Tab-separated table of C-alpha atoms in Angstrom:
chain	number	residue	atom	x	y	z
O	1	UNK	CA	-9.636	-6.572	-15.136
O	2	UNK	CA	-8.385	-6.523	-18.714
O	3	UNK	CA	-6.246	-9.655	-18.821
O	4	UNK	CA	-4.545	-8.710	-22.096
O	5	UNK	CA	-3.018	-5.671	-20.356
O	6	UNK	CA	-1.057	-7.954	-18.057
O	7	UNK	CA	0.083	-10.707	-20.410
O	8	UNK	CA	3.880	-10.937	-20.489
O	9	UNK	CA	4.343	-8.252	-17.820
O	10	UNK	CA	6.761	-8.424	-14.900
O	11	UNK	CA	5.098	-7.474	-11.633
O	12	UNK	CA	6.550	-6.985	-8.150
O	13	UNK	CA	4.166	-7.138	-5.184
O	14	UNK	CA	5.056	-6.447	-1.563
O	15	UNK	CA	3.013	-8.039	1.208
O	16	UNK	CA	1.504	-10.773	-0.964
O	17	UNK	CA	1.216	-13.254	1.882
O	18	UNK	CA	-2.063	-11.852	3.241
O	19	UNK	CA	-4.864	-9.354	2.807
O	20	UNK	CA	-4.915	-7.107	-0.252
O	21	UNK	CA	-1.523	-8.339	-1.438
O	22	UNK	CA	-2.702	-11.965	-1.422
O	23	UNK	CA	-5.731	-10.968	-3.498
O	24	UNK	CA	-3.532	-9.117	-5.997
O	25	UNK	CA	-1.379	-12.227	-6.282
O	26	UNK	CA	-4.421	-14.443	-6.732
O	27	UNK	CA	-5.975	-12.312	-9.478
O	28	UNK	CA	-2.829	-11.553	-11.466
O	29	UNK	CA	-1.425	-15.084	-11.295
O	30	UNK	CA	-4.293	-16.246	-13.517
O	31	UNK	CA	-2.638	-14.365	-16.401
O	32	UNK	CA	0.563	-15.468	-18.215
O	33	UNK	CA	3.014	-13.041	-16.641
O	34	UNK	CA	5.886	-13.017	-14.137
O	35	UNK	CA	5.151	-12.100	-10.507
O	36	UNK	CA	7.768	-11.592	-7.805
O	37	UNK	CA	6.423	-11.386	-4.258
O	38	UNK	CA	8.343	-9.685	-1.448
O	39	UNK	CA	7.267	-10.458	2.114
O	40	UNK	CA	8.534	-12.058	5.293
O	41	UNK	CA	6.502	-15.220	4.778
O	42	UNK	CA	5.879	-17.076	1.544
O	43	UNK	CA	2.274	-16.805	0.293
O	44	UNK	CA	0.241	-19.998	0.531
O	45	UNK	CA	-0.601	-19.726	-3.167
O	46	UNK	CA	3.050	-19.804	-4.181
O	47	UNK	CA	3.632	-22.763	-1.839
O	48	UNK	CA	0.748	-24.689	-3.396
O	49	UNK	CA	1.959	-23.991	-6.927
O	50	UNK	CA	5.534	-25.009	-6.044
O	51	UNK	CA	4.266	-28.317	-4.646
O	52	UNK	CA	2.174	-28.992	-7.733
O	53	UNK	CA	-1.084	-28.764	-5.794
O	54	UNK	CA	-2.354	-25.888	-7.924
O	55	UNK	CA	-1.650	-24.539	-11.387
O	56	UNK	CA	-1.450	-20.897	-12.361
O	57	UNK	CA	-0.706	-19.226	-15.689
O	58	UNK	CA	1.873	-16.883	-14.174
O	59	UNK	CA	5.461	-17.646	-13.262
O	60	UNK	CA	5.681	-17.042	-9.514
O	61	UNK	CA	8.688	-16.240	-7.332
O	62	UNK	CA	8.992	-15.350	-3.659
O	63	UNK	CA	11.784	-13.423	-1.955
O	64	UNK	CA	11.754	-13.330	1.831
O	65	UNK	CA	12.455	-9.801	3.063
O	66	UNK	CA	11.804	-7.467	5.982
O	67	UNK	CA	10.702	-4.335	4.130
O	68	UNK	CA	11.669	-2.087	7.036
O	69	UNK	CA	15.337	-3.055	6.577
O	70	UNK	CA	17.506	-1.332	3.953
O	71	UNK	CA	19.993	-4.210	4.144
O	72	UNK	CA	17.333	-6.769	3.318
O	73	UNK	CA	15.840	-4.606	0.564
O	74	UNK	CA	19.301	-4.389	-1.009
O	75	UNK	CA	19.570	-8.177	-0.932
O	76	UNK	CA	16.094	-8.527	-2.407
O	77	UNK	CA	16.937	-6.096	-5.228
O	78	UNK	CA	20.012	-8.177	-6.076
O	79	UNK	CA	17.864	-11.316	-6.255
O	80	UNK	CA	15.319	-9.522	-8.429
O	81	UNK	CA	18.100	-8.554	-10.852
O	82	UNK	CA	18.731	-12.265	-11.422
O	83	UNK	CA	15.071	-12.876	-12.236
O	84	UNK	CA	14.397	-9.956	-14.589
O	85	UNK	CA	15.968	-6.926	-16.233
O	86	UNK	CA	12.754	-4.921	-16.361
O	87	UNK	CA	9.679	-4.278	-14.196
O	88	UNK	CA	6.299	-3.160	-15.537
O	89	UNK	CA	4.412	-2.686	-12.264
O	90	UNK	CA	5.546	-2.320	-8.661
O	91	UNK	CA	2.786	-2.678	-6.074
O	92	UNK	CA	4.163	-1.137	-2.871
O	93	UNK	CA	1.414	-2.768	-0.852
O	94	UNK	CA	2.938	-3.786	2.507
O	95	UNK	CA	2.197	-1.486	5.437
O	96	UNK	CA	1.344	-1.181	9.113
O	97	UNK	CA	-1.261	0.833	10.985
O	98	UNK	CA	-0.643	2.677	14.256
O	99	UNK	CA	-3.358	3.643	16.739
O	100	UNK	CA	-2.903	6.015	19.694
O	101	UNK	CA	-3.407	9.627	20.762
O	102	UNK	CA	-0.599	11.968	19.777
O	103	UNK	CA	0.141	12.815	23.419
O	104	UNK	CA	0.375	9.096	24.235
O	105	UNK	CA	2.543	8.102	21.278
O	106	UNK	CA	6.236	7.431	21.826
O	107	UNK	CA	8.737	8.405	19.140
O	108	UNK	CA	9.515	4.708	18.648
O	109	UNK	CA	5.986	4.192	17.309
O	110	UNK	CA	6.548	6.974	14.775
O	111	UNK	CA	9.861	5.412	13.730
O	112	UNK	CA	8.312	1.978	13.235
O	113	UNK	CA	5.418	3.404	11.221
O	114	UNK	CA	7.764	5.410	9.010
O	115	UNK	CA	10.219	2.538	8.545
O	116	UNK	CA	7.473	0.316	7.121
O	117	UNK	CA	5.101	2.807	5.498
O	118	UNK	CA	7.564	5.397	4.221
O	119	UNK	CA	11.255	4.486	4.165
O	120	UNK	CA	10.610	0.892	3.064
O	121	UNK	CA	8.584	1.642	-0.076
O	122	UNK	CA	10.666	4.711	-0.940
O	123	UNK	CA	13.947	2.801	-0.708
O	124	UNK	CA	12.571	-0.204	-2.594
O	125	UNK	CA	11.290	2.068	-5.367
O	126	UNK	CA	14.686	3.776	-5.611
O	127	UNK	CA	16.480	0.421	-5.830
O	128	UNK	CA	14.128	-0.812	-8.558
O	129	UNK	CA	14.034	2.399	-10.598
O	130	UNK	CA	16.482	1.162	-13.270
O	131	UNK	CA	14.191	-1.799	-13.990
O	132	UNK	CA	11.069	0.388	-13.929
O	133	UNK	CA	12.681	2.916	-16.262
O	134	UNK	CA	13.636	0.188	-18.719
O	135	UNK	CA	9.998	-0.892	-19.082
O	136	UNK	CA	8.484	2.567	-18.495
O	137	UNK	CA	6.679	1.021	-15.580
O	138	UNK	CA	4.093	2.021	-13.015
O	139	UNK	CA	4.455	2.312	-9.233
O	140	UNK	CA	1.399	2.042	-7.008
O	141	UNK	CA	1.464	2.600	-3.266
O	142	UNK	CA	-1.303	1.225	-1.082
O	143	UNK	CA	-2.098	4.121	1.200
O	144	UNK	CA	-5.254	4.939	3.158
O	145	UNK	CA	-7.891	7.652	3.386
O	146	UNK	CA	-6.159	8.425	6.707
O	147	UNK	CA	-3.276	9.717	4.602
O	148	UNK	CA	-5.467	12.466	3.165
O	149	UNK	CA	-5.739	14.354	6.473
O	150	UNK	CA	-4.421	14.004	10.016
O	151	UNK	CA	-6.879	11.549	11.569
O	152	UNK	CA	-7.412	11.553	15.364
O	153	UNK	CA	-5.750	8.599	17.121
O	154	UNK	CA	-3.770	7.930	13.919
O	155	UNK	CA	-1.042	10.597	13.985
O	156	UNK	CA	1.837	8.174	13.286
O	157	UNK	CA	-0.127	6.284	10.649
O	158	UNK	CA	-1.538	9.357	8.886
O	159	UNK	CA	1.789	11.175	8.825
O	160	UNK	CA	3.746	8.210	7.447
O	161	UNK	CA	1.263	7.790	4.610
O	162	UNK	CA	0.988	11.537	3.914
O	163	UNK	CA	4.771	11.727	3.595
O	164	UNK	CA	4.649	8.838	1.118
O	165	UNK	CA	2.053	10.746	-0.923
O	166	UNK	CA	4.388	13.725	-1.247
O	167	UNK	CA	7.284	11.596	-2.477
O	168	UNK	CA	5.132	9.822	-5.061
O	169	UNK	CA	3.748	13.127	-6.329
O	170	UNK	CA	7.238	14.594	-6.688
O	171	UNK	CA	8.465	11.478	-8.480
O	172	UNK	CA	5.444	11.522	-10.799
O	173	UNK	CA	6.269	15.010	-12.025
O	174	UNK	CA	10.016	14.486	-12.274
O	175	UNK	CA	9.955	11.109	-14.018
O	176	UNK	CA	6.922	11.566	-16.264
O	177	UNK	CA	9.211	12.460	-19.172
O	178	UNK	CA	10.791	9.002	-18.830
O	179	UNK	CA	7.407	7.315	-19.112
O	180	UNK	CA	6.991	6.317	-15.445
O	181	UNK	CA	3.700	6.526	-13.558
O	182	UNK	CA	3.132	6.886	-9.810
O	183	UNK	CA	-0.309	6.102	-8.393
O	184	UNK	CA	-1.514	6.644	-4.826
O	185	UNK	CA	-4.331	4.266	-3.917
O	186	UNK	CA	-6.394	5.001	-0.801
O	187	UNK	CA	-8.802	2.170	0.067
O	188	UNK	CA	-11.437	2.547	2.791
O	189	UNK	CA	-11.753	0.141	5.734
O	190	UNK	CA	-10.895	-3.329	4.451
O	191	UNK	CA	-11.356	-6.771	6.008
O	192	UNK	CA	-7.699	-7.599	6.692
O	193	UNK	CA	-5.469	-8.277	9.727
O	194	UNK	CA	-4.091	-4.724	9.574
O	195	UNK	CA	-5.379	-3.796	13.025
O	196	UNK	CA	-4.272	-7.026	14.665
O	197	UNK	CA	-0.748	-6.570	13.302
O	198	UNK	CA	-0.561	-2.813	13.859
O	199	UNK	CA	1.314	-0.953	16.581
O	200	UNK	CA	0.198	0.981	19.647
O	201	UNK	CA	1.611	4.180	21.109
O	202	UNK	CA	4.597	2.337	22.586
O	203	UNK	CA	5.445	0.631	19.301
O	204	UNK	CA	4.149	-2.757	20.463
O	205	UNK	CA	1.720	-4.990	18.581
O	206	UNK	CA	-1.760	-3.532	18.637
O	207	UNK	CA	-3.808	-6.773	18.510
O	208	UNK	CA	-7.028	-4.849	17.902
O	209	UNK	CA	-10.101	-6.639	16.578
O	210	UNK	CA	-11.152	-5.960	13.006
O	211	UNK	CA	-13.231	-2.863	12.292
O	212	UNK	CA	-16.856	-3.873	12.837
O	213	UNK	CA	-18.467	-1.333	10.503
O	214	UNK	CA	-19.015	-1.469	6.774
O	215	UNK	CA	-15.830	-2.421	4.948
O	216	UNK	CA	-14.507	-3.711	1.637
O	217	UNK	CA	-13.068	-7.154	1.011
O	218	UNK	CA	-9.416	-7.511	-0.034
O	219	UNK	CA	-10.619	-8.878	-3.377
O	220	UNK	CA	-12.745	-5.781	-4.030
O	221	UNK	CA	-9.798	-3.533	-3.264
O	222	UNK	CA	-7.368	-5.582	-5.368
O	223	UNK	CA	-9.726	-5.453	-8.355
O	224	UNK	CA	-9.980	-1.678	-8.053
O	225	UNK	CA	-6.189	-1.366	-7.796
O	226	UNK	CA	-5.727	-3.384	-10.975
O	227	UNK	CA	-8.291	-1.202	-12.762
O	228	UNK	CA	-6.407	1.897	-11.574
O	229	UNK	CA	-3.189	0.610	-13.144
O	230	UNK	CA	-5.065	-0.035	-16.379
O	231	UNK	CA	-6.374	3.560	-16.414
O	232	UNK	CA	-3.649	5.877	-17.800
O	233	UNK	CA	-5.175	8.849	-15.965
O	234	UNK	CA	-4.953	7.384	-12.440
O	235	UNK	CA	-3.129	9.501	-9.875
O	236	UNK	CA	-4.859	9.648	-6.480
O	237	UNK	CA	-7.529	6.949	-6.334
O	238	UNK	CA	-10.225	6.555	-3.670
O	239	UNK	CA	-12.996	3.960	-3.598
O	240	UNK	CA	-15.944	5.330	-1.648
O	241	UNK	CA	-17.677	8.383	-0.176
O	242	UNK	CA	-15.383	8.576	2.844
O	243	UNK	CA	-12.373	8.954	0.589
O	244	UNK	CA	-14.029	11.545	-1.616
O	245	UNK	CA	-15.214	13.459	1.446
O	246	UNK	CA	-11.706	13.733	2.889
O	247	UNK	CA	-10.167	14.444	-0.501
O	248	UNK	CA	-12.387	17.437	-1.187
O	249	UNK	CA	-13.296	18.804	2.253
O	250	UNK	CA	-9.671	19.267	3.287
O	251	UNK	CA	-9.518	22.017	0.655
O	252	UNK	CA	-13.096	23.320	0.730
O	253	UNK	CA	-13.708	23.525	4.499
O	254	UNK	CA	-11.049	22.017	6.779
O	255	UNK	CA	-12.800	23.424	9.869
O	256	UNK	CA	-15.988	21.517	9.020
O	257	UNK	CA	-13.944	18.389	8.261
O	258	UNK	CA	-12.263	18.548	11.662
O	259	UNK	CA	-15.620	18.876	13.421
O	260	UNK	CA	-16.865	15.759	11.610
O	261	UNK	CA	-13.723	13.786	12.461
O	262	UNK	CA	-13.877	14.911	16.091
O	263	UNK	CA	-17.455	13.707	16.442
O	264	UNK	CA	-17.111	10.491	14.445
O	265	UNK	CA	-13.854	9.307	16.020
O	266	UNK	CA	-14.271	10.772	19.517
O	267	UNK	CA	-14.216	7.341	21.200
O	268	UNK	CA	-10.969	6.449	19.411
O	269	UNK	CA	-8.982	9.072	21.291
O	270	UNK	CA	-10.785	9.049	24.672
């Protein structure tokens, strides 16, 4: 992290109350900047700072919002306008996973996944575009390697993230002449509560245990995300071999990729 890059910047983070978002908030708040967090619950860090129990270099603000609701996003955007007239970085970090076979997934599960993973970040980005344009800012979406190809037992999740990729890529091309950047960040398995708070095929809370295999920590992912913002050439960023494998094999040999996914994730959809 190059601290000087962030000094004096205005940063908006969604989902800063836990996981990767909380780590982004922790790291960036050590720099003299302004951070506005958007989430349903107020991050513990912001609570501690407000009570004088902890000091941070950054000016911190929290706006309570359900990011699947256009009405609440509109209200949040109005509140943001009273805190700043320009935004340098928008971390569209909040999201939800969805696990179930396609033939056992109700349309309600697709709607919930798209409301949070697609419509929420797209609408928020649209509402904040005037502030991003003013500062020639950057938008980063926290996606997943599952957004790089249709993953078995993840049809709602993969499709909602893949759709988000397409929007960000279109926006990148269209708005590049105005100095805006759009970065898609695809972390591997990460030690968060994503599975516990995800949704099943009926759209109900998943309550799955955390992935037991090798995974990254939220802090590792947050550090890499910050580095990606600092790199002017960042577009689609992956962190490990699984991401690179999906990124390249979908174009080189999709039939081989599907055989690997079938074998590796067989138990997930049986």
